[in-house]
Tab-separated table of C-alpha atoms in Angstrom:
chain	number	residue	atom	x	y	z
A	1	MET	CA	-9.401	-29.748	-17.909
A	2	VAL	CA	-10.632	-27.968	-14.784
A	3	ALA	CA	-13.625	-25.702	-15.276
A	4	LEU	CA	-13.096	-22.155	-14.089
A	5	PRO	CA	-15.673	-20.715	-11.694
A	6	VAL	CA	-18.229	-18.375	-13.197
A	7	ALA	CA	-17.454	-14.716	-12.458
A	8	SER	CA	-19.463	-11.562	-12.946
A	9	ASP	CA	-16.548	-10.201	-15.012
A	10	PRO	CA	-14.151	-12.446	-16.969
A	11	ARG	CA	-11.252	-10.521	-15.438
A	12	ASP	CA	-12.376	-11.655	-11.972
A	13	VAL	CA	-10.801	-15.053	-12.667
A	14	LEU	CA	-7.346	-14.130	-11.460
A	15	LEU	CA	-4.547	-16.677	-11.672
A	16	PRO	CA	-0.993	-16.345	-10.381
A	17	LEU	CA	1.704	-16.517	-13.019
A	18	ASN	CA	2.669	-20.023	-14.149
A	19	MET	CA	0.106	-21.713	-11.904
A	20	PRO	CA	-1.171	-24.991	-13.423
A	21	GLU	CA	-4.892	-25.310	-14.027
A	22	ASP	CA	-5.202	-28.318	-11.740
A	23	ASN	CA	-4.066	-26.207	-8.755
A	24	LEU	CA	-6.183	-23.096	-8.994
A	25	SER	CA	-5.724	-20.670	-6.108
A	26	LEU	CA	-8.601	-18.270	-5.654
A	27	ASN	CA	-8.093	-17.434	-1.979
A	28	SER	CA	-9.300	-14.201	-0.457
A	29	GLY	CA	-6.955	-11.668	1.077
A	30	ILE	CA	-4.295	-9.138	0.133
A	31	LEU	CA	-2.809	-9.876	-3.277
A	32	PRO	CA	0.965	-10.498	-3.408
A	33	ALA	CA	3.434	-9.156	-5.962
A	34	GLN	CA	2.935	-11.892	-8.556
A	35	TRP	CA	-0.823	-11.303	-8.582
A	36	ILE	CA	-0.335	-7.529	-8.899
A	37	ARG	CA	1.826	-8.220	-11.956
A	38	ARG	CA	-1.017	-10.325	-13.303
A	39	LEU	CA	-3.489	-7.460	-12.781
A	40	TYR	CA	-1.244	-5.260	-14.888
A	41	GLU	CA	-0.890	-7.871	-17.618
A	42	ARG	CA	-4.665	-8.348	-17.757
A	43	GLY	CA	-5.297	-4.609	-18.119
A	44	GLN	CA	-6.841	-4.136	-14.693
A	45	ILE	CA	-4.011	-1.732	-13.895
A	46	VAL	CA	-3.677	0.653	-16.846
A	47	SER	CA	-0.359	2.451	-17.160
A	48	ARG	CA	2.743	3.009	-19.213
A	49	PRO	CA	5.336	0.283	-18.488
A	50	LEU	CA	5.876	-0.201	-14.775
A	51	ALA	CA	9.204	0.955	-13.351
A	52	PRO	CA	11.678	-1.345	-11.575
A	53	GLY	CA	10.720	-1.771	-7.953
A	54	GLN	CA	7.256	-0.316	-8.449
A	55	ILE	CA	5.654	-3.614	-7.438
A	56	GLN	CA	6.435	-4.312	-3.793
A	57	PRO	CA	5.802	-7.651	-1.982
A	58	ALA	CA	2.122	-6.828	-1.436
A	59	SER	CA	1.573	-3.360	-2.878
A	60	LEU	CA	1.987	-1.171	-5.943
A	61	ASP	CA	3.713	2.211	-5.817
A	62	LEU	CA	1.716	4.925	-7.580
A	63	ARG	CA	3.457	7.487	-9.780
A	64	LEU	CA	2.496	11.143	-10.064
A	65	GLY	CA	1.321	12.197	-13.501
A	66	LYS	CA	2.040	15.282	-15.599
A	67	ILE	CA	-0.350	17.835	-14.074
A	68	ALA	CA	-0.815	19.148	-10.543
A	69	TYR	CA	-3.417	21.642	-9.399
A	70	LYS	CA	-3.017	24.026	-6.479
A	71	ILE	CA	-6.481	23.904	-4.894
A	72	HIS	CA	-8.287	25.960	-2.257
A	73	ALA	CA	-9.537	23.067	-0.150
A	74	SER	CA	-9.762	19.327	0.210
A	75	PHE	CA	-12.856	17.617	-1.164
A	76	LEU	CA	-14.566	14.379	-2.087
A	77	PRO	CA	-16.529	14.193	-5.356
A	78	GLY	CA	-19.445	12.224	-3.917
A	79	PRO	CA	-21.251	9.279	-5.515
A	80	ASN	CA	-22.622	11.262	-8.468
A	81	SER	CA	-19.621	13.269	-9.605
A	82	SER	CA	-16.049	12.994	-10.861
A	83	VAL	CA	-12.869	14.551	-9.526
A	84	GLN	CA	-12.367	16.459	-12.771
A	85	LYS	CA	-15.670	18.311	-12.305
A	86	ARG	CA	-14.401	19.747	-9.018
A	87	VAL	CA	-11.076	20.888	-10.433
A	88	SER	CA	-12.393	24.038	-12.145
A	89	GLN	CA	-14.216	25.094	-8.969
A	90	LEU	CA	-11.227	24.768	-6.640
A	91	THR	CA	-8.100	25.363	-8.717
A	92	SER	CA	-5.853	28.367	-8.135
A	93	TYR	CA	-3.289	27.440	-10.795
A	94	GLU	CA	-1.693	24.467	-12.566
A	95	LEU	CA	1.803	23.014	-12.243
A	96	ASP	CA	3.596	21.172	-15.049
A	97	LEU	CA	5.194	18.108	-13.442
A	98	THR	CA	7.173	17.204	-16.534
A	99	LYS	CA	9.555	19.665	-14.859
A	100	PRO	CA	10.506	19.512	-11.141
A	101	GLN	CA	8.131	21.582	-9.003
A	102	VAL	CA	8.239	22.584	-5.348
A	103	LEU	CA	5.086	22.004	-3.282
A	104	THR	CA	4.953	24.454	-0.378
A	105	ARG	CA	4.007	23.453	3.152
A	106	GLY	CA	0.528	24.391	4.253
A	107	SER	CA	-0.811	24.233	0.692
A	108	VAL	CA	-3.080	21.590	-0.837
A	109	TYR	CA	-2.484	20.069	-4.262
A	110	LEU	CA	-4.456	17.701	-6.440
A	111	ILE	CA	-2.225	15.588	-8.694
A	112	GLU	CA	-3.275	13.078	-11.312
A	113	ILE	CA	-1.878	9.561	-10.933
A	114	GLU	CA	-0.357	7.779	-13.911
A	115	GLU	CA	-1.943	4.425	-13.048
A	116	GLN	CA	-5.645	3.890	-13.687
A	117	LEU	CA	-7.790	0.975	-12.500
A	118	ARG	CA	-10.208	-1.382	-14.244
A	119	LEU	CA	-11.042	-3.656	-11.335
A	120	GLY	CA	-13.264	-6.699	-11.564
A	121	GLY	CA	-16.156	-7.392	-9.237
A	122	THR	CA	-14.177	-9.237	-6.546
A	123	ILE	CA	-11.097	-7.000	-6.279
A	124	SER	CA	-10.909	-3.720	-4.356
A	125	ALA	CA	-7.975	-1.407	-3.617
A	126	ILE	CA	-6.797	0.469	-0.531
A	127	ALA	CA	-4.207	3.257	-0.503
A	128	ASN	CA	-1.568	4.373	1.994
A	129	PRO	CA	1.212	6.954	1.885
A	130	LYS	CA	4.625	5.366	1.397
A	131	SER	CA	6.839	5.237	4.486
A	132	SER	CA	9.191	7.883	3.119
A	133	THR	CA	6.223	10.182	2.491
A	134	GLY	CA	4.903	9.895	6.033
A	135	ARG	CA	8.321	10.411	7.598
A	136	LEU	CA	8.497	13.823	5.941
A	137	ASP	CA	5.032	14.785	7.191
A	138	VAL	CA	3.623	14.983	3.678
A	139	PHE	CA	-0.088	14.322	4.120
A	140	THR	CA	-1.198	12.265	1.127
A	141	ARG	CA	-4.393	10.417	0.266
A	142	ILE	CA	-5.975	9.045	-2.886
A	143	ILE	CA	-9.265	10.228	-4.387
A	144	SER	CA	-11.294	8.352	-6.975
A	145	ASP	CA	-14.325	9.325	-9.025
A	146	ARG	CA	-17.823	8.967	-7.554
A	147	SER	CA	-16.412	8.370	-4.085
A	148	ASP	CA	-17.319	9.695	-0.661
A	149	THR	CA	-14.296	8.016	0.998
A	150	PHE	CA	-10.574	8.682	0.749
A	151	ASP	CA	-8.078	5.893	-0.024
A	152	VAL	CA	-10.681	3.233	-0.892
A	153	MET	CA	-11.496	2.008	-4.394
A	154	PRO	CA	-14.402	-0.445	-4.247
A	155	ALA	CA	-14.620	-3.707	-6.159
A	156	GLY	CA	-15.461	-3.031	-9.773
A	157	TYR	CA	-14.002	0.496	-9.790
A	158	SER	CA	-12.977	1.721	-13.227
A	159	GLY	CA	-11.348	5.090	-13.721
A	160	LYS	CA	-8.613	7.539	-12.834
A	161	LEU	CA	-6.921	8.136	-9.501
A	162	TRP	CA	-5.806	11.426	-7.986
A	163	ALA	CA	-3.498	12.236	-5.099
A	164	GLU	CA	-4.321	14.961	-2.635
A	165	VAL	CA	-0.952	16.162	-1.327
A	166	SER	CA	-0.361	18.625	1.490
A	167	PRO	CA	3.174	19.093	2.882
A	168	ARG	CA	2.902	19.932	6.575
A	169	THR	CA	6.506	20.452	7.727
A	170	PHE	CA	8.873	20.745	4.747
A	171	ASP	CA	8.551	22.125	1.236
A	172	VAL	CA	9.083	19.186	-1.131
A	173	MET	CA	10.096	18.856	-4.768
A	174	VAL	CA	8.232	16.374	-6.976
A	175	ARG	CA	7.976	15.570	-10.667
A	176	GLN	CA	6.209	13.177	-12.995
A	177	GLY	CA	6.968	9.662	-11.774
A	178	THR	CA	7.542	10.573	-8.109
A	179	ARG	CA	6.029	7.906	-5.850
A	180	LEU	CA	4.196	9.186	-2.775
A	181	SER	CA	1.493	6.543	-2.281
A	182	GLN	CA	0.982	2.811	-2.639
A	183	LEU	CA	-2.018	0.592	-3.386
A	184	ARG	CA	-2.917	-2.743	-1.890
A	185	PHE	CA	-5.345	-4.996	-3.717
A	186	ARG	CA	-7.769	-7.199	-1.818
A	187	ARG	CA	-9.598	-10.139	-3.309
A	188	ARG	CA	-12.724	-11.681	-1.875
A	189	THR	CA	-14.230	-14.950	-3.045
A	190	SER	CA	-17.607	-14.917	-4.742
A	191	SER	CA	-19.145	-16.456	-1.599
A	192	GLN	CA	-18.003	-13.650	0.692
A	193	HIS	CA	-20.152	-10.656	1.530
A	194	VAL	CA	-18.961	-7.450	-0.107
A	195	HIS	CA	-18.287	-5.938	3.347
A	196	ALA	CA	-16.581	-9.029	4.762
A	197	ASN	CA	-14.030	-8.319	7.497
A	198	PHE	CA	-10.607	-9.590	6.437
A	199	ARG	CA	-8.738	-8.502	9.580
A	200	LEU	CA	-7.589	-11.068	12.143
A	201	ASN	CA	-9.436	-10.955	15.438
A	202	ASP	CA	-7.526	-11.151	18.718
A	203	THR	CA	-7.903	-14.927	19.018
A	204	GLU	CA	-6.535	-15.420	15.499
A	205	LEU	CA	-3.743	-12.958	16.227
A	206	GLU	CA	-2.703	-14.830	19.358
A	207	ALA	CA	-2.611	-18.063	17.354
A	208	LEU	CA	-0.495	-16.389	14.679
A	209	HIS	CA	1.985	-15.236	17.334
A	210	GLU	CA	2.230	-18.792	18.642
A	211	ARG	CA	3.043	-20.019	15.131
A	212	SER	CA	5.366	-17.192	14.076
A	213	ARG	CA	6.209	-14.685	16.779
A	214	LEU	CA	5.166	-11.173	15.854
A	215	THR	CA	7.405	-9.313	18.303
A	216	ASP	CA	10.370	-9.949	20.561
A	217	GLU	CA	8.365	-8.588	23.499
A	218	THR	CA	5.417	-10.253	25.213
A	219	PRO	CA	2.663	-9.136	22.843
A	220	ILE	CA	-0.120	-6.846	24.019
A	221	ILE	CA	-3.064	-7.979	21.923
A	222	ARG	CA	-6.160	-5.858	22.324
A	223	GLN	CA	-8.088	-5.070	19.139
A	224	GLY	CA	-4.817	-5.743	17.329
A	225	LEU	CA	-1.161	-5.774	18.322
A	226	ASN	CA	-0.547	-2.772	20.566
A	227	LEU	CA	2.764	-0.912	20.321
A	228	ARG	CA	4.525	1.107	23.024
A	229	VAL	CA	6.774	4.106	22.502
A	230	ASN	CA	10.463	3.912	23.388
A	231	LEU	CA	11.929	6.926	25.202
A	232	GLN	CA	14.981	5.201	26.693
A	233	ARG	CA	18.572	5.149	25.480
A	234	GLU	CA	19.505	2.115	23.400
A	235	ILE	CA	22.874	0.536	22.666
A	236	GLY	CA	24.677	2.451	19.942
A	237	SER	CA	22.510	5.573	20.059
A	238	ASN	CA	21.782	8.394	22.443
A	239	VAL	CA	18.819	9.683	20.396
A	240	ILE	CA	15.249	8.735	21.315
A	241	ALA	CA	13.389	11.081	18.939
A	242	TYR	CA	13.755	13.613	16.147
A	243	ARG	CA	11.862	16.900	16.052
A	244	ALA	CA	11.529	18.687	12.709
A	245	LYS	CA	13.026	22.161	12.428
A	246	ARG	CA	10.682	24.943	11.445
A	247	TYR	CA	12.696	26.724	8.765
A	248	THR	CA	14.575	24.621	6.221
A	249	ASN	CA	15.241	24.254	2.514
A	250	PHE	CA	13.013	22.019	0.377
A	251	ILE	CA	13.537	18.242	0.079
A	252	ASP	CA	13.595	16.486	-3.275
A	253	MET	CA	11.370	13.427	-2.835
A	254	ASP	CA	13.362	11.434	-5.400
A	255	LYS	CA	16.805	11.887	-3.832
A	256	VAL	CA	18.288	9.286	-1.466
A	257	SER	CA	20.933	9.907	1.232
A	258	SER	CA	21.301	13.497	0.042
A	259	TYR	CA	20.514	15.674	3.074
A	260	LYS	CA	22.244	16.242	6.403
A	261	VAL	CA	20.119	15.308	9.388
A	262	GLY	CA	21.129	18.388	11.382
A	263	ASP	CA	19.880	20.747	8.684
A	264	TYR	CA	16.305	19.491	9.086
A	265	TRP	CA	15.985	17.802	12.482
A	266	ASP	CA	16.764	18.328	16.162
A	267	ALA	CA	17.965	15.099	17.763
A	268	LEU	CA	16.374	14.617	21.206
A	269	GLU	CA	18.127	12.724	23.986
A	270	PRO	CA	16.387	10.900	26.855
A	271	ASN	CA	15.845	12.524	30.229
A	272	ALA	CA	16.059	10.854	33.631
A	273	GLU	CA	12.261	10.602	33.946
A	274	GLY	CA	11.779	8.832	30.615
A	275	ASN	CA	9.223	11.233	29.180
A	276	LEU	CA	8.813	13.689	26.329
A	277	LEU	CA	6.603	16.758	26.025
A	278	LEU	CA	5.085	17.013	22.550
A	279	ASN	CA	4.461	20.606	21.494
A	280	PRO	CA	1.425	21.530	19.378
A	281	GLY	CA	2.192	22.108	15.731
A	282	GLU	CA	5.507	20.251	15.812
A	283	PHE	CA	6.355	16.994	14.072
A	284	TYR	CA	8.260	14.131	15.711
A	285	ILE	CA	9.797	10.838	14.640
A	286	LEU	CA	9.704	8.174	17.376
A	287	ALA	CA	10.157	4.406	17.543
A	288	SER	CA	8.342	1.526	19.185
A	289	LYS	CA	9.794	-0.575	21.979
A	290	GLU	CA	8.726	-3.704	20.141
A	291	LYS	CA	10.699	-5.183	17.272
A	292	LEU	CA	8.281	-6.561	14.712
A	293	HIS	CA	8.366	-9.724	12.615
A	294	ILE	CA	5.646	-9.754	9.957
A	295	PRO	CA	5.159	-13.328	8.639
A	296	SER	CA	5.498	-13.854	4.900
A	297	ASP	CA	1.840	-14.847	4.547
A	298	HIS	CA	0.458	-11.777	6.343
A	299	ALA	CA	0.599	-7.990	6.143
A	300	ALA	CA	-0.136	-5.408	8.833
A	301	GLU	CA	-1.458	-1.877	9.006
A	302	MET	CA	-1.015	0.778	11.675
A	303	VAL	CA	-4.550	2.005	12.248
A	304	ALA	CA	-5.650	5.414	13.452
A	305	ILE	CA	-5.059	5.803	17.153
A	306	ASP	CA	-8.073	5.525	19.422
A	307	PRO	CA	-9.185	8.865	20.938
A	308	ILE	CA	-8.907	7.348	24.421
A	309	MET	CA	-5.180	6.757	23.829
A	310	GLY	CA	-4.130	10.377	23.435
A	311	GLU	CA	-4.643	13.694	21.670
A	312	PHE	CA	-2.232	13.161	18.811
A	313	ARG	CA	-1.990	11.560	15.408
A	314	VAL	CA	0.450	8.699	14.904
A	315	HIS	CA	1.766	6.999	11.795
A	316	TYR	CA	0.736	8.593	8.521
A	317	ALA	CA	2.115	5.674	6.492
A	318	GLY	CA	0.616	2.576	7.961
A	319	PHE	CA	1.423	-0.466	5.810
A	320	PHE	CA	3.889	-3.200	6.818
A	321	ASP	CA	4.825	-5.584	4.020
A	322	PRO	CA	5.103	-9.366	4.491
A	323	GLY	CA	8.619	-10.203	5.644
A	324	PHE	CA	9.184	-6.887	7.440
A	325	GLY	CA	11.704	-7.678	10.189
A	326	MET	CA	12.013	-11.340	9.144
A	327	THR	CA	15.643	-11.913	8.144
A	328	SER	CA	15.454	-15.420	9.628
A	329	HIS	CA	12.738	-17.576	11.148
A	330	ASP	CA	12.841	-15.595	14.379
A	331	GLY	CA	14.509	-12.548	12.837
A	332	PRO	CA	16.275	-9.707	14.622
A	333	GLY	CA	13.130	-7.641	14.111
A	334	SER	CA	12.490	-4.122	12.873
A	335	LYS	CA	10.984	-1.395	15.005
A	336	ALA	CA	7.922	0.516	13.949
A	337	VAL	CA	8.870	4.117	13.287
A	338	LEU	CA	6.115	6.480	14.354
A	339	GLU	CA	5.306	9.831	12.793
A	340	VAL	CA	3.651	11.871	15.510
A	341	ARG	CA	1.935	15.250	15.440
A	342	THR	CA	-0.072	16.640	18.338
A	343	TYR	CA	-3.408	18.395	17.953
A	344	ASP	CA	-4.136	21.687	19.711
A	345	ILE	CA	-2.660	21.078	23.136
A	346	PRO	CA	0.708	19.837	24.459
A	347	PHE	CA	0.849	16.130	25.233
A	348	PHE	CA	3.033	14.458	27.843
A	349	LEU	CA	4.332	11.139	26.534
A	350	GLU	CA	5.906	8.556	28.861
A	351	ASP	CA	8.256	5.697	28.083
A	352	GLY	CA	6.331	2.477	27.415
A	353	GLN	CA	3.036	4.246	26.797
A	354	THR	CA	0.776	2.606	24.219
A	355	ILE	CA	0.948	4.762	21.113
A	356	GLY	CA	-0.556	2.690	18.327
A	357	ARG	CA	-1.741	-0.709	17.210
A	358	LEU	CA	-1.330	-2.990	14.246
A	359	GLU	CA	-4.107	-4.911	12.557
A	360	PHE	CA	-3.128	-8.004	10.576
A	361	GLU	CA	-4.567	-9.477	7.416
A	362	ARG	CA	-3.850	-12.645	5.473
A	363	LEU	CA	-2.373	-12.654	2.006
A	364	ALA	CA	-4.150	-14.605	-0.705
A	365	GLU	CA	-0.810	-16.284	-1.343
A	366	LYS	CA	2.796	-15.842	-0.226
A	367	PRO	CA	4.649	-13.243	-2.324
A	368	ASN	CA	7.409	-14.335	-4.656
A	369	SER	CA	9.719	-11.926	-2.777
A	370	GLU	CA	9.519	-10.591	0.757
A	371	TYR	CA	10.363	-7.223	2.234
A	372	GLY	CA	14.138	-6.819	2.458
A	373	GLU	CA	14.805	-9.936	0.383
A	374	GLY	CA	16.907	-8.676	-2.506
A	375	ILE	CA	14.578	-5.761	-3.313
A	376	ALA	CA	16.604	-2.929	-1.729
A	377	SER	CA	14.134	-2.272	1.094
A	378	ASN	CA	15.096	0.923	2.902
A	379	TYR	CA	13.778	0.157	6.374
A	380	GLN	CA	14.532	-3.511	7.041
A	381	GLY	CA	16.163	-3.959	10.443
A	382	GLN	CA	15.468	-0.347	11.382
A	383	ARG	CA	15.522	1.208	14.826
A	384	LEU	CA	14.759	4.907	15.074
A	385	LYS	CA	15.229	5.941	11.454
A	386	LEU	CA	14.437	8.993	9.386
A	387	SER	CA	13.337	8.762	5.770
A	388	LYS	CA	15.692	7.519	3.069
A	389	HIS	CA	16.394	11.098	1.948
A	390	PHE	CA	18.864	11.682	4.796
A	391	THR	CA	22.451	10.545	5.273
A	392	SER	CA	23.074	7.742	7.768
A	393	GLN	CA	21.906	8.596	11.256
């Protein structure tokens, strides 16, 4: 019999399913699907039964609950308060999400999440909007009690979660069970400092590329894997970007392949100079030049663009699952699709310009299924691609 390590909370001893005691795996890193399932079974994720496909290779989709509040302003509760205490101060009216409801662009909503957390002392959680959420310009972030930071649930957190949702371009229809955000769970060993940096540095990233190439292009590694925007015509398509139309009908977030592209988007073709002028207040979908291959034992995140790289925001939904773009050892690759909105001034974007960067992190263990591997992944092998709500482009 192998003695288990002493933990500050019995639930901190987290074992993958069916793992024999003589081969305990307590590695640090992002937890894969089988460990997320274990969190649920141990009561560290509290919810009604999980839906099919809710557990992704290295993340958990979060479902909207029954009640939404139209609020006056965004907020954080702070270290000494709960989200619920702020609701009465900021609420205009309530929405019953047991029935479909339309969230209007430009408004801010606070929506309870069905899943609650009871994390142990070595497991924290980080939230991102789902890809389909970001590609519709629906600004979404997760708030937890006693927090002064969005999208971060520290180790040991116990309580409810709330989604702040603000459609920016389209009105959207949601209901109880709609999935707008996802959670990643990170485990650190008892010997690691609580603020340990789990991200790969550039030297480690270069070594990872040597072992399992990360892109079909010569990688630009500088504080992560840098990505360049593509504004040139590619084989099979004459479209280099989509620009959202200003006046459209709402989009049901739970419908797939239900809307015509031309009703919601202007398709932009390349010009001879290979550039694109981004107009303030407009929303664009672009693609990277690089085709990505995320190894099965790593995940990646598109981080906020550096101010020195341009006056615009890129990529609302920043998580790349293990196996993204890897349909074989080398893989054909999948492009990063970029959601871009300028700030207050026009911005002149040129073909090949650096527009974002990926930071990589190890998984605690390989997932029992990878992105695109029999789990109906919507964006495997993508080029320039709108969200799953639209008919084939």
